[in-house]
């Protein structure tokens, strides 16, 4: 085995590598699998898959009370349960939020209202629990038979606040998919069949993403992009409900772009019907109650909870009044054909009459396949955004992967209830968060409340005016529109992201929600790539900082960008402070991003250009014949001076210091770019140029640089046969043949005074005299490895070594480091 290993090393050239210790792939696997077994991994995976295992053991009666009341309140009113009066008031407002909204959103999705109720029930219920008690202990009914498939409670939620169910944007996407499928193959499939099939496959996809633990992909879409898409979708939904609010929906296509809907709604204002009386009045009182209760709550803090309850219950108040008015107006005015003077909801089937197992149609699956990406993205984006937002507000952290599992299971099981795609609802989640919910178990009680409404309240739903449902939708989606303050904050933080917000809004409003979401995703990806591919890099100079510790004055060096005189930097650093340039022939450069293949050429090219602009050529080109000059760098013409006086005043390049503070990774292309840069600047200076690196805290960056011949002495690089091309195109090219001995050995025998390790023990391995918990140690040694003398711990030591032409760092003891840090902390506190 040992002979085979040596042969393999000889084949790949590893036997010629410098004798420098670097991190290995084995170290990586050991670090990431330390103490991990297959059994432990499986147990940890199951714990993350079923978050209930983390908190169910601490469940108590107080939590149960909060969950029970909050779960009922989210369906009733959303009030915060503080006393018996609020409990009674919430019980009188059954269906104030969830039930009216679910039927309204079913209308947006062009589905019968009962399908919104199915989705609302299964959404809140399955998000919390996917299986209940042993079926042998309950009465055998169709509903229980579907629900009771296990003896275990299987909980998936990691957010106690999120309420899953029908939402406006997802409903709009469902309506779009239904319209497209029906346009391709008219009348072949019903709208519920299309919606349910969409829910099934969206659930499968989302569940797969969650189980594979790749939910981090949603992080690639920025928050302003999501906000822009949501704002544009809200405007689109409101514009499509405006004709229904005014009773003119039959006069033009209500599924067109938002701008088209708004223009034609105003054009048809003279043709408004009696529905407008119910819709406009309902919308007026929804906003009046909302803003009036907020004002009164601030004006009379003593009754703030009561006003909060009234404001939250506005949907219920309005829909009950409108339904009563509709009954009184329409009941005596029905004609012989059963038509009423205004549009009403009419019959809503009681219970779960439309629930059942459906057959998957391959042709239908093919018809909706092209719409699955958009629908899935909307589903997971909205849910994760809501979960993170309320987790921040209420002091907990969600697991995105687990949330995707939850909505995946919800929609998959929901398809057996003929539910259409459901995800997290912003408005209901906000109410649920304020109603005293303690754990995700509240969803169980909310689901039970919806079941009761399905069996007991469907007769009353008959007289609900559809204009009133349009008013509820418009009022609900208005909360999704970003406020001017939010837009201004986008601009303050990142103008480019504010432009993305506007792009997502405008494309959604003037085109479609599909194009809007694609614009948001594409713009986010483009901005990310732009930031990676076009990073900034700063050339640094020295500033001397003075700190006063009582009677003692301490000076230290800091390194800041040289161009502090520019307006942008003048607002960060004092423009009147003079930045001292490094010693002649020394250049300090700090890249502000990881050096990887998209940006390596830009960063290294900028470095070379700066060097050629601020240093002079090392060779007098006037002494070189024209025949020996390269075509792209011919130098001065014969008989002309090689350099002007201004150029002669410039120094010759001696060393380059690269501050890798902001560099978290480096790749092969970047190492090759650095090798090319070294060759280019050495050709310009006509001698060897030292490359010093500091703040290399990643062992993999260190390994990559050493592979490129950096960090070690030039003699060592030549002896090791470091290739001048890491990525050769025309075959490998090597330096001169290495000699038998490594420079490393000589360096180790004769270290400089500053690099010498102060070791008091005769053994090769020296252990600290004190424990790791101690703040001081008697052990002294070089802070970084002496095998790589051009790698430095901090920028000060790197610049000092570059300016004096040395390599080593100042030796520091652990005690001196601790004392230095303590002193600096005190100084910072005094400065503040």
PDB file of N, CA, C and O in Angstrom, residues 408-441:
ATOM      1  N   UNK A 408     -45.580  21.063   2.426  1.00  0.00           N
ATOM      2  CA  UNK A 408     -45.632  19.965   1.464  1.00  0.00           C
ATOM      3  C   UNK A 408     -46.616  18.899   1.881  1.00  0.00           C
ATOM      4  O   UNK A 408     -47.449  18.429   1.089  1.00  0.00           O
ATOM      5  N   UNK A 409     -46.557  18.491   3.160  1.00  0.00           N
ATOM      6  CA  UNK A 409     -47.504  17.503   3.685  1.00  0.00           C
ATOM      7  C   UNK A 409     -48.921  18.063   3.665  1.00  0.00           C
ATOM      8  O   UNK A 409     -49.885  17.362   3.331  1.00  0.00           O
ATOM      9  N   UNK A 410     -49.052  19.340   4.025  1.00  0.00           N
ATOM     10  CA  UNK A 410     -50.368  19.975   4.041  1.00  0.00           C
ATOM     11  C   UNK A 410     -51.042  19.911   2.680  1.00  0.00           C
ATOM     12  O   UNK A 410     -52.204  19.510   2.560  1.00  0.00           O
ATOM     13  N   UNK A 411     -50.339  20.292   1.640  1.00  0.00           N
ATOM     14  CA  UNK A 411     -50.937  20.306   0.307  1.00  0.00           C
ATOM     15  C   UNK A 411     -51.111  18.910  -0.268  1.00  0.00           C
ATOM     16  O   UNK A 411     -52.062  18.659  -1.012  1.00  0.00           O
ATOM     17  N   UNK A 412     -50.214  18.000   0.080  1.00  0.00           N
ATOM     18  CA  UNK A 412     -50.358  16.632  -0.401  1.00  0.00           C
ATOM     19  C   UNK A 412     -51.598  15.972   0.191  1.00  0.00           C
ATOM     20  O   UNK A 412     -52.416  15.379  -0.522  1.00  0.00           O
ATOM     21  N   UNK A 413     -51.745  16.076   1.508  1.00  0.00           N
ATOM     22  CA  UNK A 413     -52.935  15.510   2.151  1.00  0.00           C
ATOM     23  C   UNK A 413     -54.174  16.310   1.767  1.00  0.00           C
ATOM     24  O   UNK A 413     -55.264  15.757   1.599  1.00  0.00           O
ATOM     25  N   UNK A 414     -54.005  17.638   1.604  1.00  0.00           N
ATOM     26  CA  UNK A 414     -55.146  18.467   1.226  1.00  0.00           C
ATOM     27  C   UNK A 414     -55.760  18.065  -0.094  1.00  0.00           C
ATOM     28  O   UNK A 414     -56.958  18.272  -0.333  1.00  0.00           O
ATOM     29  N   UNK A 415     -54.966  17.477  -0.993  1.00  0.00           N
ATOM     30  CA  UNK A 415     -55.516  17.058  -2.285  1.00  0.00           C
ATOM     31  C   UNK A 415     -56.575  15.979  -2.133  1.00  0.00           C
ATOM     32  O   UNK A 415     -57.455  15.844  -2.982  1.00  0.00           O
ATOM     33  N   UNK A 416     -56.536  15.198  -1.040  1.00  0.00           N
ATOM     34  CA  UNK A 416     -57.559  14.188  -0.798  1.00  0.00           C
ATOM     35  C   UNK A 416     -58.858  14.811  -0.281  1.00  0.00           C
ATOM     36  O   UNK A 416     -59.874  14.137  -0.199  1.00  0.00           O
ATOM     37  N   UNK A 417     -58.790  16.082   0.085  1.00  0.00           N
ATOM     38  CA  UNK A 417     -59.976  16.822   0.509  1.00  0.00           C
ATOM     39  C   UNK A 417     -60.439  17.791  -0.583  1.00  0.00           C
ATOM     40  O   UNK A 417     -61.243  18.667  -0.316  1.00  0.00           O
ATOM     41  N   UNK A 418     -59.905  17.623  -1.788  1.00  0.00           N
ATOM     42  CA  UNK A 418     -60.206  18.532  -2.890  1.00  0.00           C
ATOM     43  C   UNK A 418     -59.840  19.976  -2.557  1.00  0.00           C
ATOM     44  O   UNK A 418     -60.479  20.914  -3.035  1.00  0.00           O
ATOM     45  N   UNK A 419     -58.804  20.145  -1.732  1.00  0.00           N
ATOM     46  CA  UNK A 419     -58.334  21.482  -1.396  1.00  0.00           C
ATOM     47  C   UNK A 419     -57.440  21.991  -2.509  1.00  0.00           C
ATOM     48  O   UNK A 419     -56.789  21.221  -3.216  1.00  0.00           O
ATOM     49  N   UNK A 420     -57.394  23.291  -2.687  1.00  0.00           N
ATOM     50  CA  UNK A 420     -56.471  23.860  -3.662  1.00  0.00           C
ATOM     51  C   UNK A 420     -55.236  24.376  -2.921  1.00  0.00           C
ATOM     52  O   UNK A 420     -55.227  24.426  -1.683  1.00  0.00           O
ATOM     53  N   UNK A 421     -54.149  24.733  -3.610  1.00  0.00           N
ATOM     54  CA  UNK A 421     -52.876  25.049  -2.938  1.00  0.00           C
ATOM     55  C   UNK A 421     -53.022  26.092  -1.840  1.00  0.00           C
ATOM     56  O   UNK A 421     -53.667  27.130  -2.014  1.00  0.00           O
ATOM     57  N   UNK A 422     -52.409  25.788  -0.714  1.00  0.00           N
ATOM     58  CA  UNK A 422     -52.470  26.665   0.463  1.00  0.00           C
ATOM     59  C   UNK A 422     -51.057  26.962   0.930  1.00  0.00           C
ATOM     60  O   UNK A 422     -50.135  26.158   0.753  1.00  0.00           O
ATOM     61  N   UNK A 423     -50.886  28.106   1.545  1.00  0.00           N
ATOM     62  CA  UNK A 423     -49.599  28.487   2.126  1.00  0.00           C
ATOM     63  C   UNK A 423     -49.861  29.447   3.278  1.00  0.00           C
ATOM     64  O   UNK A 423     -51.012  29.663   3.673  1.00  0.00           O
ATOM     65  N   UNK A 424     -48.806  30.042   3.841  1.00  0.00           N
ATOM     66  CA  UNK A 424     -48.972  30.919   4.992  1.00  0.00           C
ATOM     67  C   UNK A 424     -49.691  32.211   4.650  1.00  0.00           C
ATOM     68  O   UNK A 424     -49.422  32.822   3.628  1.00  0.00           O
ATOM     69  N   UNK A 425     -50.600  32.603   5.518  1.00  0.00           N
ATOM     70  CA  UNK A 425     -51.376  33.829   5.322  1.00  0.00           C
ATOM     71  C   UNK A 425     -50.844  34.923   6.230  1.00  0.00           C
ATOM     72  O   UNK A 425     -50.717  34.724   7.443  1.00  0.00           O
ATOM     73  N   UNK A 426     -50.543  36.078   5.646  1.00  0.00           N
ATOM     74  CA  UNK A 426     -49.989  37.190   6.430  1.00  0.00           C
ATOM     75  C   UNK A 426     -51.018  37.728   7.422  1.00  0.00           C
ATOM     76  O   UNK A 426     -50.717  37.887   8.604  1.00  0.00           O
ATOM     77  N   UNK A 427     -52.220  38.009   6.955  1.00  0.00           N
ATOM     78  CA  UNK A 427     -53.216  38.656   7.823  1.00  0.00           C
ATOM     79  C   UNK A 427     -53.621  37.736   8.966  1.00  0.00           C
ATOM     80  O   UNK A 427     -53.694  38.151  10.126  1.00  0.00           O
ATOM     81  N   UNK A 428     -53.893  36.461   8.664  1.00  0.00           N
ATOM     82  CA  UNK A 428     -54.321  35.549   9.723  1.00  0.00           C
ATOM     83  C   UNK A 428     -53.177  35.208  10.673  1.00  0.00           C
ATOM     84  O   UNK A 428     -53.395  35.006  11.869  1.00  0.00           O
ATOM     85  N   UNK A 429     -51.956  35.160  10.142  1.00  0.00           N
ATOM     86  CA  UNK A 429     -50.814  34.919  11.014  1.00  0.00           C
ATOM     87  C   UNK A 429     -50.619  36.077  11.982  1.00  0.00           C
ATOM     88  O   UNK A 429     -50.302  35.871  13.161  1.00  0.00           O
ATOM     89  N   UNK A 430     -50.812  37.317  11.491  1.00  0.00           N
ATOM     90  CA  UNK A 430     -50.672  38.483  12.356  1.00  0.00           C
ATOM     91  C   UNK A 430     -51.698  38.446  13.482  1.00  0.00           C
ATOM     92  O   UNK A 430     -51.382  38.716  14.649  1.00  0.00           O
ATOM     93  N   UNK A 431     -52.941  38.088  13.147  1.00  0.00           N
ATOM     94  CA  UNK A 431     -53.978  38.008  14.169  1.00  0.00           C
ATOM     95  C   UNK A 431     -53.679  36.884  15.146  1.00  0.00           C
ATOM     96  O   UNK A 431     -53.838  37.017  16.357  1.00  0.00           O
ATOM     97  N   UNK A 432     -53.234  35.749  14.629  1.00  0.00           N
ATOM     98  CA  UNK A 432     -52.927  34.604  15.485  1.00  0.00           C
ATOM     99  C   UNK A 432     -51.799  34.930  16.451  1.00  0.00           C
ATOM    100  O   UNK A 432     -51.822  34.538  17.617  1.00  0.00           O
ATOM    101  N   UNK A 433     -50.785  35.673  15.969  1.00  0.00           N
ATOM    102  CA  UNK A 433     -49.656  36.032  16.820  1.00  0.00           C
ATOM    103  C   UNK A 433     -50.085  36.936  17.971  1.00  0.00           C
ATOM    104  O   UNK A 433     -49.513  36.882  19.062  1.00  0.00           O
ATOM    105  N   UNK A 434     -51.121  37.780  17.732  1.00  0.00           N
ATOM    106  CA  UNK A 434     -51.585  38.711  18.760  1.00  0.00           C
ATOM    107  C   UNK A 434     -52.641  38.111  19.682  1.00  0.00           C
ATOM    108  O   UNK A 434     -53.062  38.758  20.627  1.00  0.00           O
ATOM    109  N   UNK A 435     -53.065  36.880  19.399  1.00  0.00           N
ATOM    110  CA  UNK A 435     -54.186  36.325  20.151  1.00  0.00           C
ATOM    111  C   UNK A 435     -53.755  35.423  21.290  1.00  0.00           C
ATOM    112  O   UNK A 435     -54.585  34.742  21.888  1.00  0.00           O
ATOM    113  N   UNK A 436     -52.463  35.369  21.591  1.00  0.00           N
ATOM    114  CA  UNK A 436     -52.013  34.606  22.735  1.00  0.00           C
ATOM    115  C   UNK A 436     -51.637  33.171  22.437  1.00  0.00           C
ATOM    116  O   UNK A 436     -51.573  32.356  23.351  1.00  0.00           O
ATOM    117  N   UNK A 437     -51.382  32.825  21.184  1.00  0.00           N
ATOM    118  CA  UNK A 437     -51.024  31.452  20.846  1.00  0.00           C
ATOM    119  C   UNK A 437     -49.694  31.101  21.510  1.00  0.00           C
ATOM    120  O   UNK A 437     -48.789  31.905  21.576  1.00  0.00           O
ATOM    121  N   UNK A 438     -49.575  29.873  22.012  1.00  0.00           N
ATOM    122  CA  UNK A 438     -48.377  29.455  22.725  1.00  0.00           C
ATOM    123  C   UNK A 438     -47.549  28.427  21.962  1.00  0.00           C
ATOM    124  O   UNK A 438     -46.331  28.402  22.094  1.00  0.00           O
ATOM    125  N   UNK A 439     -48.188  27.538  21.210  1.00  0.00           N
ATOM    126  CA  UNK A 439     -47.480  26.487  20.468  1.00  0.00           C
ATOM    127  C   UNK A 439     -48.181  26.260  19.136  1.00  0.00           C
ATOM    128  O   UNK A 439     -49.302  26.736  18.920  1.00  0.00           O
ATOM    129  N   UNK A 440     -47.586  25.469  18.229  1.00  0.00           N
ATOM    130  CA  UNK A 440     -48.241  25.161  16.955  1.00  0.00           C
ATOM    131  C   UNK A 440     -49.524  24.357  17.113  1.00  0.00           C
ATOM    132  O   UNK A 440     -50.279  24.206  16.151  1.00  0.00           O
ATOM    133  N   UNK A 441     -49.796  23.836  18.327  1.00  0.00           N
ATOM    134  CA  UNK A 441     -50.991  23.027  18.536  1.00  0.00           C
ATOM    135  C   UNK A 441     -52.274  23.826  18.341  1.00  0.00           C
ATOM    136  O   UNK A 441     -53.355  23.254  18.179  1.00  0.00           O
TER     137      UNK A 441
END
